[in-house]
Amino acid sequence: MLQIAYIRENQEQVVKALAKRNLDAAEMIQKVIDLDEQRRATQVELDNILAESNKLSKEIGDLMRNGEKSKAEILKEKTAKHKERTAELKDVLNNVTEELTQELYKLPNTPADIVPEGKSADDNLNIFQSGEIPMLHEDAVPHWDLIKKYDIVDFELGTKITAPGFPVYKGKGAKLQRALISYFLDKNTDAGYKEYQVPHLINEASGYGTGQLPDKEGQMYHDAKDDLYLIPTAEVPVTNIFRDVILQENELPVLATAYTPCFRREAGSWGAHVRGLNRLHQFDKVEIVRIEHPEKSYEALEGMVEHVKEILNELKLPYRILRLCGGDMGFTSALTYDFEVFSTAQDRWLEISSVSNFETFQANRLKLRFKGKDGKTQLAHTLNGSSLALPRVLAGILENYQTPEGIVIPDVLKPYCGFDIIN
C-alpha cells in the first residue's frame, strides 16, 4: 500500500497521480490524513500518560521507602486514573489504526510518470511489435477446433471431473504443455533466476501482502474451513517468501522463478474471446519475481521485458508490447507492460504476459526491507512478470504453426517434446 508519510507530505501529488487511474481520490486521501492525525494525536497523549505513570511509579517507590505512605496513597489514586485513561487510549488507538489501515488498503498504487492517460485497453500504447504473421492454408481453423481434431485437450472431460474452465490435457497436448513449462523454467534459471516450488494455497496475510486482498477476493477460490485461498499466480507465494524480511543491500537483487497452476473464479463471459484456451479457471504459468534496490528497479523492469522478448523470439511467434494506460493497470502496479501474441486463426491479439514494477507498494504491505550500506533500513522495490502464461501461448502455437499435415512444433521446443509434429 501507499506509505502514509508520503501521502501526508504529497497530498496533492497523490490525488493527481491517482486521477490518471480515473479515480477521484481527494475524499479518500483526506480521510486517510484525518485518521492519521487522530492516530498520531492519540499516540502522543498515550505516550505522555505512560511517561507520567512511570514518573509517578518512581515517586511512589521513593515515598514508600521513606515511610511517607499517605503521600504515596494519593499518588496511587492518580496512577489508577492514568491506567483507566491508558486503557481507553489504547482502544482508541487500535480502532483508529485499524480503520486507517483499511482505508489505505482501498488506495491503488500511484502510476509512474510515463504511464499514458486513458480509460480502457483501447488507450494502451503499442511500443513494440515483432515477428511475421504467417499466411495460413485455406482450411486453417482456431485452436478449439484443432484440439478436437488431434484429441490433445478435452474440455468436456474437464467439465465432467470438475466444471467448465478446467481442461484435461492429453497425449501430445500434455507433453507440449510440460515442454513449455520446462523450457520457460530453463530460460529463467539460465538468466539467473532461482527456481522455487511453492504452495498452491496461501493464507490471508499472504493475500494482503501482495495486494490480491482485499481487491480481488471475489476472483479467488476460498476454503472457508481453513481460511486459505488457491493462488491466482505464483507471484503471491514467491513474493511472500520475503514477507517480514530485512535483506542486506549486497543481497540485492533477488531473482526468483516458479511454475504453478493458477486458479481464478472470474473467467469471463461467453463468446469467442473466451472460447477454448483463451480464458480458464485453472491454467499453468511460469512466473519471475525480482526484489530490487529502488534506484535500479526500472532498469530491472526493462531487463525483464527483454527477457520475455527473447523467449517469444525463440518461439518465433508474432507479438507486440503495450504500455498500459492508467485506466487499464492493475491495482498494485506503478507501471505495466503487456505482451500479446497474434493468433492468426482468430485474427486477434492474445495477452500472454504482464511485466510490472510495483515500486514500494507491495513491500510496504510485506514489510520487505533492506539495510543500506549507511545502516539505514528502507523498503525494497518488487517486480514480477509472466514468463510465461501457458494457455494462450499454446493457443498461439497451435494456430500459427498449423499446416495441412499437422501442427509443427517450434524448433526450440523439439528437444523438450521428443516429437516434431502433432498429427
Short mmCIF file of C-alpha atoms in Angstrom, two decimals:
data_model
loop_
_atom_site.label_atom_id
_atom_site.label_comp_id
_atom_site.label_asym_id
_atom_site.label_seq_id
_atom_site.Cartn_x
_atom_site.Cartn_y
_atom_site.Cartn_z
CA MET A 1 0.00 0.00 0.00
CA LEU A 2 0.99 3.64 -0.23
CA GLN A 3 3.15 4.94 2.60
CA ILE A 4 1.26 7.22 4.96
CA ALA A 5 4.25 9.54 5.36
CA TYR A 6 4.42 10.02 1.58
CA ILE A 7 0.67 10.72 1.39
CA ARG A 8 0.91 13.23 4.23
CA GLU A 9 3.76 15.11 2.58
CA ASN A 10 2.49 14.89 -1.00
CA GLN A 11 -1.30 15.04 -0.74
CA GLU A 12 -1.93 16.98 -3.96
CA GLN A 13 0.54 14.92 -5.99
CA VAL A 14 -1.05 11.65 -4.84
CA VAL A 15 -4.55 12.85 -5.76
CA LYS A 16 -3.27 13.99 -9.16
CA ALA A 17 -1.44 10.70 -9.78
CA LEU A 18 -4.48 8.59 -8.90
CA ALA A 19 -6.58 10.72 -11.27
CA LYS A 20 -4.57 9.05 -14.04
CA ARG A 21 -6.38 5.87 -12.99
CA ASN A 22 -9.66 7.78 -13.46
CA LEU A 23 -10.09 7.77 -9.69
CA ASP A 24 -11.19 10.89 -7.82
CA ALA A 25 -9.33 10.12 -4.62
CA ALA A 26 -9.50 13.53 -2.91
CA GLU A 27 -12.02 12.46 -0.25
CA MET A 28 -10.27 9.13 0.33
CA ILE A 29 -6.91 10.84 0.76
CA GLN A 30 -8.38 13.46 3.13
CA LYS A 31 -9.95 10.72 5.24
CA VAL A 32 -6.60 8.93 5.42
CA ILE A 33 -4.87 12.13 6.52
CA ASP A 34 -7.56 12.89 9.12
CA LEU A 35 -7.31 9.37 10.55
CA ASP A 36 -3.53 9.61 10.62
CA GLU A 37 -3.71 12.91 12.51
CA GLN A 38 -6.11 11.33 15.00
CA ARG A 39 -3.82 8.33 15.33
CA ARG A 40 -0.74 10.47 15.92
CA ALA A 41 -2.53 12.75 18.42
CA THR A 42 -3.78 9.71 20.32
CA GLN A 43 -0.29 8.21 20.32
CA VAL A 44 1.20 11.43 21.70
CA GLU A 45 -1.37 11.57 24.51
CA LEU A 46 -0.81 7.90 25.29
CA ASP A 47 2.97 8.34 25.35
CA ASN A 48 2.65 11.34 27.69
CA ILE A 49 0.39 9.46 30.11
CA LEU A 50 2.67 6.42 30.09
CA ALA A 51 5.65 8.67 30.79
CA GLU A 52 3.75 10.37 33.63
CA SER A 53 2.74 6.96 35.01
CA ASN A 54 6.35 5.81 35.01
CA LYS A 55 7.37 9.00 36.78
CA LEU A 56 4.62 8.54 39.40
CA SER A 57 5.61 4.91 39.96
CA LYS A 58 9.15 6.01 40.73
CA GLU A 59 7.91 8.71 43.11
CA ILE A 60 5.61 6.23 44.89
CA GLY A 61 8.54 3.87 45.35
CA ASP A 62 10.66 6.64 46.80
CA LEU A 63 7.86 7.74 49.18
CA MET A 64 7.24 4.18 50.38
CA ARG A 65 10.93 3.69 51.09
CA ASN A 66 10.95 6.95 53.07
CA GLY A 67 7.91 5.93 55.09
CA GLU A 68 5.61 8.55 53.55
CA LYS A 69 2.74 6.15 52.93
CA SER A 70 -0.06 8.75 52.97
CA LYS A 71 1.56 10.76 50.18
CA ALA A 72 2.17 7.55 48.24
CA GLU A 73 -1.53 6.63 48.50
CA ILE A 74 -2.53 9.99 46.96
CA LEU A 75 -0.25 9.32 44.01
CA LYS A 76 -1.62 5.79 43.67
CA GLU A 77 -5.10 7.25 43.13
CA LYS A 78 -3.68 9.35 40.30
CA THR A 79 -1.97 6.33 38.73
CA ALA A 80 -5.28 4.43 38.88
CA LYS A 81 -6.91 7.19 36.82
CA HIS A 82 -3.94 7.07 34.44
CA LYS A 83 -4.46 3.34 33.98
CA GLU A 84 -8.11 3.88 33.07
CA ARG A 85 -7.20 6.58 30.55
CA THR A 86 -4.36 4.45 29.19
CA ALA A 87 -6.79 1.59 28.52
CA GLU A 88 -9.21 4.00 26.80
CA LEU A 89 -6.47 5.48 24.64
CA LYS A 90 -5.15 2.06 23.65
CA ASP A 91 -8.63 1.07 22.47
CA VAL A 92 -8.97 4.31 20.51
CA LEU A 93 -5.51 3.88 19.03
CA ASN A 94 -6.18 0.30 17.96
CA ASN A 95 -9.51 1.23 16.37
CA VAL A 96 -8.14 4.26 14.55
CA THR A 97 -5.08 2.35 13.35
CA GLU A 98 -7.27 -0.47 12.01
CA GLU A 99 -9.59 1.99 10.26
CA LEU A 100 -6.60 3.80 8.78
CA THR A 101 -5.12 0.53 7.54
CA GLN A 102 -8.40 -0.46 5.88
CA GLU A 103 -8.62 2.93 4.15
CA LEU A 104 -5.03 2.56 2.91
CA TYR A 105 -5.90 -0.89 1.55
CA LYS A 106 -8.52 0.76 -0.67
CA LEU A 107 -5.99 3.02 -2.39
CA PRO A 108 -4.30 1.65 -5.54
CA ASN A 109 -0.70 2.35 -6.41
CA THR A 110 0.20 5.67 -7.98
CA PRO A 111 1.14 5.29 -11.67
CA ALA A 112 4.65 6.13 -12.83
CA ASP A 113 5.11 9.36 -14.78
CA ILE A 114 5.42 7.55 -18.14
CA VAL A 115 2.08 5.73 -17.76
CA PRO A 116 -0.17 7.09 -20.52
CA GLU A 117 -3.57 8.66 -19.86
CA GLY A 118 -6.54 6.50 -20.75
CA LYS A 119 -9.68 4.78 -19.56
CA SER A 120 -9.51 1.30 -21.09
CA ALA A 121 -7.43 -1.19 -23.06
CA ASP A 122 -8.20 0.85 -26.18
CA ASP A 123 -5.91 3.58 -24.80
CA ASN A 124 -2.86 1.38 -24.19
CA LEU A 125 0.29 2.41 -26.03
CA ASN A 126 1.80 -0.01 -28.55
CA ILE A 127 5.56 0.43 -28.08
CA PHE A 128 6.99 -2.60 -29.91
CA GLN A 129 5.99 -5.24 -32.42
CA SER A 130 7.94 -8.19 -33.80
CA GLY A 131 7.53 -11.26 -35.93
CA GLU A 132 5.87 -12.02 -39.23
CA ILE A 133 2.22 -13.02 -39.14
CA PRO A 134 2.15 -16.35 -41.00
CA MET A 135 0.00 -16.98 -44.05
CA LEU A 136 -2.10 -20.00 -43.13
CA HIS A 137 -3.58 -22.52 -45.54
CA GLU A 138 -7.20 -22.14 -46.63
CA ASP A 139 -8.56 -24.70 -44.18
CA ALA A 140 -6.85 -23.19 -41.11
CA VAL A 141 -9.05 -23.17 -38.01
CA PRO A 142 -8.95 -21.77 -34.44
CA HIS A 143 -7.25 -23.80 -31.72
CA TRP A 144 -10.52 -25.08 -30.21
CA ASP A 145 -11.13 -26.97 -33.46
CA LEU A 146 -7.52 -28.16 -33.64
CA ILE A 147 -7.53 -29.64 -30.15
CA LYS A 148 -10.63 -31.67 -31.02
CA LYS A 149 -9.17 -32.78 -34.33
CA TYR A 150 -5.96 -34.04 -32.74
CA ASP A 151 -7.51 -35.01 -29.36
CA ILE A 152 -4.95 -33.12 -27.26
CA VAL A 153 -7.16 -31.09 -24.88
CA ASP A 154 -10.54 -32.24 -23.58
CA PHE A 155 -12.91 -29.61 -22.19
CA GLU A 156 -15.85 -31.97 -21.82
CA LEU A 157 -13.80 -34.35 -19.68
CA GLY A 158 -12.68 -31.44 -17.50
CA THR A 159 -16.31 -30.41 -17.05
CA LYS A 160 -17.20 -33.98 -16.08
CA ILE A 161 -14.42 -34.13 -13.48
CA THR A 162 -14.73 -30.58 -12.14
CA ALA A 163 -16.59 -27.83 -14.04
CA PRO A 164 -16.23 -25.71 -17.20
CA GLY A 165 -12.88 -23.94 -17.39
CA PHE A 166 -10.83 -26.90 -16.08
CA PRO A 167 -9.43 -28.64 -19.20
CA VAL A 168 -7.72 -32.01 -19.36
CA TYR A 169 -4.54 -32.12 -21.50
CA LYS A 170 -3.96 -35.43 -23.27
CA GLY A 171 -1.20 -37.20 -25.16
CA LYS A 172 0.93 -34.81 -27.17
CA GLY A 173 -1.05 -31.91 -25.73
CA ALA A 174 0.10 -32.83 -22.23
CA LYS A 175 3.68 -33.33 -23.43
CA LEU A 176 3.70 -29.97 -25.21
CA GLN A 177 2.39 -28.33 -22.05
CA ARG A 178 5.16 -29.95 -19.98
CA ALA A 179 7.73 -28.98 -22.62
CA LEU A 180 6.70 -25.32 -22.41
CA ILE A 181 6.96 -25.34 -18.60
CA SER A 182 10.44 -26.91 -18.68
CA TYR A 183 11.61 -24.56 -21.43
CA PHE A 184 10.37 -21.46 -19.60
CA LEU A 185 11.97 -22.53 -16.32
CA ASP A 186 15.27 -23.33 -18.06
CA LYS A 187 15.29 -19.91 -19.74
CA ASN A 188 14.62 -18.23 -16.41
CA THR A 189 17.21 -20.15 -14.40
CA ASP A 190 19.79 -19.63 -17.16
CA ALA A 191 19.13 -15.90 -16.76
CA GLY A 192 19.92 -16.08 -13.04
CA TYR A 193 16.50 -16.68 -11.51
CA LYS A 194 16.46 -19.14 -8.61
CA GLU A 195 13.77 -21.79 -9.01
CA TYR A 196 11.23 -22.38 -6.24
CA GLN A 197 8.44 -24.88 -5.70
CA VAL A 198 5.81 -23.15 -3.61
CA PRO A 199 2.43 -23.99 -2.02
CA HIS A 200 -0.65 -23.57 -4.19
CA LEU A 201 -2.68 -22.36 -1.20
CA ILE A 202 -1.98 -19.15 0.70
CA ASN A 203 -3.19 -17.66 3.96
CA GLU A 204 -4.89 -14.29 4.29
CA ALA A 205 -1.69 -12.49 5.28
CA SER A 206 -0.05 -13.55 2.02
CA GLY A 207 -3.06 -12.32 0.02
CA TYR A 208 -2.85 -8.93 1.71
CA GLY A 209 0.93 -8.88 1.34
CA THR A 210 0.93 -8.80 -2.45
CA GLY A 211 -2.35 -6.91 -2.87
CA GLN A 212 -4.75 -9.63 -4.00
CA LEU A 213 -6.76 -8.92 -0.85
CA PRO A 214 -8.99 -7.10 -0.40
CA ASP A 215 -9.03 -6.04 -4.08
CA LYS A 216 -9.55 -9.41 -5.81
CA GLU A 217 -11.10 -11.70 -3.21
CA GLY A 218 -14.12 -12.24 -5.46
CA GLN A 219 -11.85 -13.74 -8.11
CA MET A 220 -10.10 -16.19 -5.77
CA TYR A 221 -11.17 -19.66 -4.69
CA HIS A 222 -11.51 -19.67 -0.90
CA ASP A 223 -11.54 -22.59 1.53
CA ALA A 224 -13.64 -21.16 4.35
CA LYS A 225 -12.91 -24.01 6.78
CA ASP A 226 -9.15 -23.41 6.86
CA ASP A 227 -9.34 -19.79 5.62
CA LEU A 228 -6.94 -20.48 2.76
CA TYR A 229 -7.00 -19.25 -0.84
CA LEU A 230 -5.97 -21.02 -4.04
CA ILE A 231 -3.28 -18.90 -5.69
CA PRO A 232 -4.15 -16.74 -8.72
CA THR A 233 -0.46 -16.63 -9.70
CA ALA A 234 2.92 -17.81 -8.39
CA GLU A 235 3.76 -14.17 -7.73
CA VAL A 236 1.82 -14.39 -4.46
CA PRO A 237 3.62 -17.26 -2.68
CA VAL A 238 7.01 -16.43 -4.19
CA THR A 239 6.95 -12.76 -3.15
CA ASN A 240 5.63 -13.70 0.30
CA ILE A 241 8.74 -15.79 0.88
CA PHE A 242 10.30 -12.43 1.72
CA ARG A 243 7.49 -11.05 3.90
CA ASP A 244 8.85 -9.55 7.15
CA VAL A 245 12.42 -9.97 5.86
CA ILE A 246 15.22 -7.42 6.11
CA LEU A 247 17.83 -8.04 3.42
CA GLN A 248 21.33 -6.62 3.28
CA GLU A 249 21.99 -4.30 0.35
CA ASN A 250 24.61 -6.70 -1.02
CA GLU A 251 21.92 -9.42 -1.24
CA LEU A 252 20.06 -7.38 -3.86
CA PRO A 253 18.79 -8.09 -6.40
CA VAL A 254 16.82 -11.22 -5.54
CA LEU A 255 15.64 -13.16 -8.62
CA ALA A 256 13.10 -15.97 -8.28
CA THR A 257 11.05 -18.11 -10.66
CA ALA A 258 8.38 -20.74 -10.14
CA TYR A 259 5.90 -22.85 -12.05
CA THR A 260 2.43 -23.27 -10.56
CA PRO A 261 -1.11 -23.91 -11.65
CA CYS A 262 -3.19 -20.75 -11.20
CA PHE A 263 -6.84 -20.52 -10.17
CA ARG A 264 -9.29 -17.73 -10.96
CA ARG A 265 -13.03 -17.82 -10.38
CA GLU A 266 -13.92 -15.00 -12.74
CA ALA A 267 -13.07 -16.49 -16.10
CA GLY A 268 -15.14 -14.04 -18.12
CA SER A 269 -18.30 -14.10 -20.17
CA TRP A 270 -19.37 -16.25 -23.08
CA GLY A 271 -18.11 -15.57 -26.59
CA ALA A 272 -15.23 -16.27 -28.96
CA HIS A 273 -12.83 -14.12 -26.94
CA VAL A 274 -13.10 -16.55 -24.00
CA ARG A 275 -13.54 -19.72 -26.04
CA GLY A 276 -11.18 -22.69 -25.84
CA LEU A 277 -7.91 -21.89 -24.07
CA ASN A 278 -8.45 -18.13 -24.20
CA ARG A 279 -9.68 -17.90 -20.62
CA LEU A 280 -9.80 -20.62 -17.97
CA HIS A 281 -10.50 -21.12 -14.27
CA GLN A 282 -7.31 -23.22 -13.93
CA PHE A 283 -4.21 -22.68 -16.03
CA ASP A 284 -0.45 -23.13 -15.83
CA LYS A 285 2.02 -20.29 -15.62
CA VAL A 286 5.72 -19.74 -15.02
CA GLU A 287 6.46 -16.53 -13.12
CA ILE A 288 9.52 -14.39 -12.49
CA VAL A 289 9.86 -12.15 -9.42
CA ARG A 290 12.54 -9.61 -8.56
CA ILE A 291 13.35 -7.69 -5.39
CA GLU A 292 15.40 -4.65 -6.28
CA HIS A 293 17.10 -1.57 -4.90
CA PRO A 294 14.76 1.39 -5.56
CA GLU A 295 17.41 3.07 -7.70
CA LYS A 296 17.68 0.05 -10.01
CA SER A 297 14.11 -1.24 -10.30
CA TYR A 298 13.23 0.42 -13.60
CA GLU A 299 16.43 -0.80 -15.19
CA ALA A 300 15.46 -4.26 -13.91
CA LEU A 301 11.97 -3.87 -15.41
CA GLU A 302 13.45 -3.20 -18.83
CA GLY A 303 15.65 -6.28 -18.38
CA MET A 304 12.58 -8.40 -17.63
CA VAL A 305 10.89 -7.08 -20.77
CA GLU A 306 13.94 -8.04 -22.84
CA HIS A 307 13.95 -11.49 -21.23
CA VAL A 308 10.34 -12.19 -22.24
CA LYS A 309 11.06 -10.83 -25.72
CA GLU A 310 13.90 -13.33 -26.09
CA ILE A 311 11.58 -16.23 -25.23
CA LEU A 312 8.97 -15.14 -27.77
CA ASN A 313 11.65 -14.57 -30.40
CA GLU A 314 12.86 -18.14 -29.88
CA LEU A 315 9.30 -19.45 -30.15
CA LYS A 316 9.00 -17.41 -33.37
CA LEU A 317 5.58 -16.11 -32.50
CA PRO A 318 4.38 -12.69 -33.71
CA TYR A 319 3.92 -10.43 -30.69
CA ARG A 320 3.61 -6.85 -29.54
CA ILE A 321 4.27 -4.97 -26.29
CA LEU A 322 1.83 -2.48 -24.80
CA ARG A 323 2.47 0.09 -22.10
CA LEU A 324 -0.77 0.04 -20.14
CA CYS A 325 -2.67 3.26 -19.60
CA GLY A 326 -3.79 4.41 -16.15
CA GLY A 327 -7.30 3.07 -16.61
CA ASP A 328 -6.17 -0.46 -17.54
CA MET A 329 -3.42 -1.02 -14.97
CA GLY A 330 -3.63 -3.49 -12.12
CA PHE A 331 -4.37 -2.23 -8.60
CA THR A 332 -0.83 -2.77 -7.29
CA SER A 333 1.23 -1.71 -10.31
CA ALA A 334 3.14 1.51 -10.90
CA LEU A 335 4.00 0.56 -14.49
CA THR A 336 2.96 -2.48 -16.55
CA TYR A 337 3.96 -3.82 -19.95
CA ASP A 338 1.63 -6.37 -21.52
CA PHE A 339 2.83 -8.85 -24.13
CA GLU A 340 0.31 -10.06 -26.69
CA VAL A 341 0.72 -12.88 -29.22
CA PHE A 342 -1.12 -12.64 -32.52
CA SER A 343 -3.48 -15.52 -33.16
CA THR A 344 -3.67 -15.80 -36.91
CA ALA A 345 -6.61 -18.20 -36.95
CA GLN A 346 -8.62 -15.96 -34.59
CA ASP A 347 -7.29 -12.77 -36.21
CA ARG A 348 -6.76 -11.14 -32.82
CA TRP A 349 -4.14 -10.38 -30.21
CA LEU A 350 -3.99 -12.56 -27.07
CA GLU A 351 -2.39 -11.32 -23.84
CA ILE A 352 0.25 -13.80 -22.65
CA SER A 353 2.35 -11.82 -20.16
CA SER A 354 2.27 -8.81 -17.86
CA VAL A 355 5.55 -7.41 -16.55
CA SER A 356 5.18 -4.86 -13.75
CA ASN A 357 7.06 -2.71 -11.28
CA PHE A 358 5.19 -2.23 -8.01
CA GLU A 359 7.85 0.07 -6.51
CA THR A 360 7.30 0.04 -2.69
CA PHE A 361 3.55 -0.72 -2.84
CA GLN A 362 3.84 -4.45 -2.09
CA ALA A 363 6.97 -4.07 0.02
CA ASN A 364 5.14 -1.70 2.38
CA ARG A 365 2.45 -4.33 2.96
CA LEU A 366 5.01 -7.11 3.21
CA LYS A 367 7.41 -5.16 5.43
CA LEU A 368 10.05 -6.22 2.93
CA ARG A 369 13.09 -4.06 3.56
CA PHE A 370 16.82 -3.88 3.08
CA LYS A 371 19.58 -2.33 5.14
CA GLY A 372 21.76 0.02 3.12
CA LYS A 373 25.48 0.50 3.41
CA ASP A 374 24.79 3.51 5.62
CA GLY A 375 22.98 1.22 8.08
CA LYS A 376 19.56 2.72 7.38
CA THR A 377 16.62 0.41 6.62
CA GLN A 378 14.28 1.19 3.73
CA LEU A 379 11.61 -0.51 1.64
CA ALA A 380 12.71 -2.51 -1.40
CA HIS A 381 11.01 -2.47 -4.79
CA THR A 382 9.21 -5.59 -6.05
CA LEU A 383 8.62 -6.60 -9.67
CA ASN A 384 7.06 -9.60 -11.36
CA GLY A 385 6.20 -10.94 -14.78
CA SER A 386 4.64 -13.89 -16.55
CA SER A 387 7.35 -15.90 -18.20
CA LEU A 388 5.00 -17.19 -19.47
CA ALA A 389 1.27 -17.95 -19.13
CA LEU A 390 0.72 -21.19 -20.99
CA PRO A 391 -2.85 -21.38 -22.36
CA ARG A 392 -2.61 -18.54 -24.84
CA VAL A 393 0.99 -19.36 -25.76
CA LEU A 394 -0.21 -22.87 -26.51
CA ALA A 395 -3.17 -21.47 -28.47
CA GLY A 396 -0.79 -19.26 -30.46
CA ILE A 397 1.50 -22.19 -31.26
CA LEU A 398 -1.38 -24.45 -32.31
CA GLU A 399 -2.90 -21.82 -34.58
CA ASN A 400 0.21 -20.20 -36.05
CA TYR A 401 2.10 -23.47 -36.59
CA GLN A 402 -0.78 -25.43 -38.14
CA THR A 403 -0.27 -26.97 -41.58
CA PRO A 404 -2.40 -29.35 -43.67
CA GLU A 405 -0.18 -32.19 -42.35
CA GLY A 406 -0.49 -31.23 -38.67
CA ILE A 407 0.84 -28.78 -36.08
CA VAL A 408 4.59 -28.31 -36.38
CA ILE A 409 6.48 -27.97 -33.09
CA PRO A 410 8.68 -24.83 -32.75
CA ASP A 411 12.36 -25.75 -33.14
CA VAL A 412 13.28 -24.62 -29.63
CA LEU A 413 10.69 -26.99 -28.11
CA LYS A 414 11.51 -30.11 -30.12
CA PRO A 415 14.21 -31.35 -27.69
CA TYR A 416 11.71 -30.95 -24.82
CA CYS A 417 8.80 -32.63 -26.65
CA GLY A 418 10.56 -35.58 -28.24
CA PHE A 419 8.44 -35.17 -31.40
CA ASP A 420 8.32 -32.72 -34.30
CA ILE A 421 4.64 -32.59 -35.20
CA ILE A 422 1.16 -33.19 -33.80
CA ASN A 423 -0.81 -35.14 -36.39
#
